[in-house]
Amino acid sequence: MSEPTILLDGLGMPESARWHDGRLWFCNWIEQQVVAVDADGKAEYFPVPVEQLMGWSIDWLADGRMLTTGEKLRRYEPDGSVTVLAEQKANELVLDAHDNIYLNGADFNFAGGEAPKPGYIKLVTPDGQVRQVADEIQFPNGMVLTDEGRTLVISESFAGRLTAFDVEPDGGLSNRRVFAINLGPDGICLDAEGAIWVQTGGNGVVRVTDGGEILQHIDLPENRAPFALTLADFNGPTLCILTSEWHADDSIADNLDRLRNGPRTGRILTVPVSVGR
């Protein structure tokens, strides 16, 4: 496998990677931007009204309107206005084919060093109803829907595992089980064969199957942590790795302070892969 190459750098903290409308899109935390970049590294930057510096994500409804999480769930209208869909704080999100929105989060101050509390997954239906569909998630992070939307897989970062649920006809989640363990999952992505690209917890990413078999492994340089992953079509299937400088020997607070107030070390790395979206 090829070594990762830099597509874009000088970013705050790139997160929530998505492939949309022929470009890679992501959240540029700290700078409070959504960014779209093409295969040549040409980028567009869009400011967003998310109040919190970190812990928010993007995705799109079937009609092309963008959503952001954060302290609220917002929808961006064609005329440039912004609609609040739910007064629900959330981190990551994923949508099914019917525009049901799965949100996750946890009610504690991670950046401020507060003791962790288990998190949740909540469902927002197209009519605006919000209900909790899973609890006791150990720091919920990236989510994917697989098996034609019949299975939801979530990163439990503090548990070091990917956890799977069956998706019920009404959008509820059941049959909780382990997809893979001994990882350090954050923002994840699914490929066309049902395998998931996920973080190892250090400076590596792996491609793993249901059951935990590791098919491929990519290491990044020391002090370079991968926070989000997605598959793009940049002249062929391409894994996009969103990274920032992160020192394993430093505290979380010190690392976050460096990202907020120090040099902009965020980068987008790309690697050609054999299996695409």
CSV table of N, CA and C in Angstrom, one decimal, residues 138-139 154-163 178-186 198-201:
chain,number,residue,atom,x,y,z
A,138,GLN,N,-20.0,4.3,25.6
A,138,GLN,CA,-18.8,4.8,26.3
A,138,GLN,C,-18.1,5.7,25.3
A,139,PHE,N,-18.4,7.0,25.4
A,139,PHE,CA,-18.0,8.1,24.6
A,139,PHE,C,-18.3,7.8,23.1
A,154,ILE,N,-21.5,1.9,15.8
A,154,ILE,CA,-21.0,3.1,16.4
A,154,ILE,C,-19.6,2.9,17.1
A,155,SER,N,-18.8,3.9,17.1
A,155,SER,CA,-17.5,3.9,17.8
A,155,SER,C,-17.8,4.2,19.3
A,156,GLU,N,-17.3,3.3,20.1
A,156,GLU,CA,-17.3,3.6,21.6
A,156,GLU,C,-15.9,3.8,21.9
A,157,SER,N,-15.5,5.1,21.9
A,157,SER,CA,-14.0,5.4,21.9
A,157,SER,C,-13.4,5.0,23.3
A,158,PHE,N,-14.1,5.2,24.4
A,158,PHE,CA,-13.5,4.9,25.7
A,158,PHE,C,-13.5,3.4,26.0
A,159,ALA,N,-14.3,2.7,25.2
A,159,ALA,CA,-14.4,1.2,25.4
A,159,ALA,C,-13.5,0.5,24.4
A,160,GLY,N,-12.9,1.2,23.5
A,160,GLY,CA,-12.0,0.6,22.5
A,160,GLY,C,-12.7,-0.4,21.6
A,161,ARG,N,-14.0,-0.1,21.2
A,161,ARG,CA,-14.7,-1.1,20.4
A,161,ARG,C,-15.7,-0.4,19.4
A,162,LEU,N,-16.0,-1.2,18.4
A,162,LEU,CA,-17.1,-0.9,17.5
A,162,LEU,C,-18.3,-1.7,18.0
A,163,THR,N,-19.4,-1.1,18.1
A,163,THR,CA,-20.6,-1.8,18.6
A,163,THR,C,-21.7,-1.7,17.5
A,178,VAL,N,-20.9,-6.7,19.8
A,178,VAL,CA,-19.6,-6.2,19.4
A,178,VAL,C,-19.3,-6.5,18.0
A,179,PHE,N,-18.9,-5.5,17.2
A,179,PHE,CA,-18.4,-5.6,15.9
A,179,PHE,C,-17.0,-5.9,15.8
A,180,ALA,N,-16.2,-5.2,16.6
A,180,ALA,CA,-14.7,-5.4,16.7
A,180,ALA,C,-14.2,-4.7,18.0
A,181,ILE,N,-13.1,-5.2,18.6
A,181,ILE,CA,-12.6,-4.7,19.8
A,181,ILE,C,-11.1,-4.4,19.7
A,182,ASN,N,-10.5,-3.9,20.8
A,182,ASN,CA,-9.1,-3.6,20.8
A,182,ASN,C,-8.7,-2.6,19.8
A,183,LEU,N,-9.5,-1.5,19.7
A,183,LEU,CA,-9.3,-0.4,18.8
A,183,LEU,C,-9.3,0.9,19.6
A,184,GLY,N,-9.2,2.0,18.8
A,184,GLY,CA,-9.4,3.3,19.4
A,184,GLY,C,-10.3,4.1,18.5
A,185,PRO,N,-11.5,3.7,18.3
A,185,PRO,CA,-12.3,4.2,17.3
A,185,PRO,C,-12.8,5.7,17.5
A,186,ASP,N,-12.8,6.4,16.4
A,186,ASP,CA,-13.3,7.8,16.4
A,186,ASP,C,-14.2,7.9,15.2
A,198,VAL,N,-11.0,2.2,10.6
A,198,VAL,CA,-11.2,2.7,12.0
A,198,VAL,C,-9.8,2.9,12.6
A,199,GLN,N,-9.7,3.8,13.6
A,199,GLN,CA,-8.5,4.1,14.2
A,199,GLN,C,-8.0,3.0,15.2
A,200,THR,N,-6.7,2.9,15.4
A,200,THR,CA,-6.2,1.9,16.3
A,200,THR,C,-6.1,2.4,17.8
A,201,GLY,N,-6.1,3.7,17.9
A,201,GLY,CA,-6.0,4.3,19.2
A,201,GLY,C,-4.6,5.0,19.4
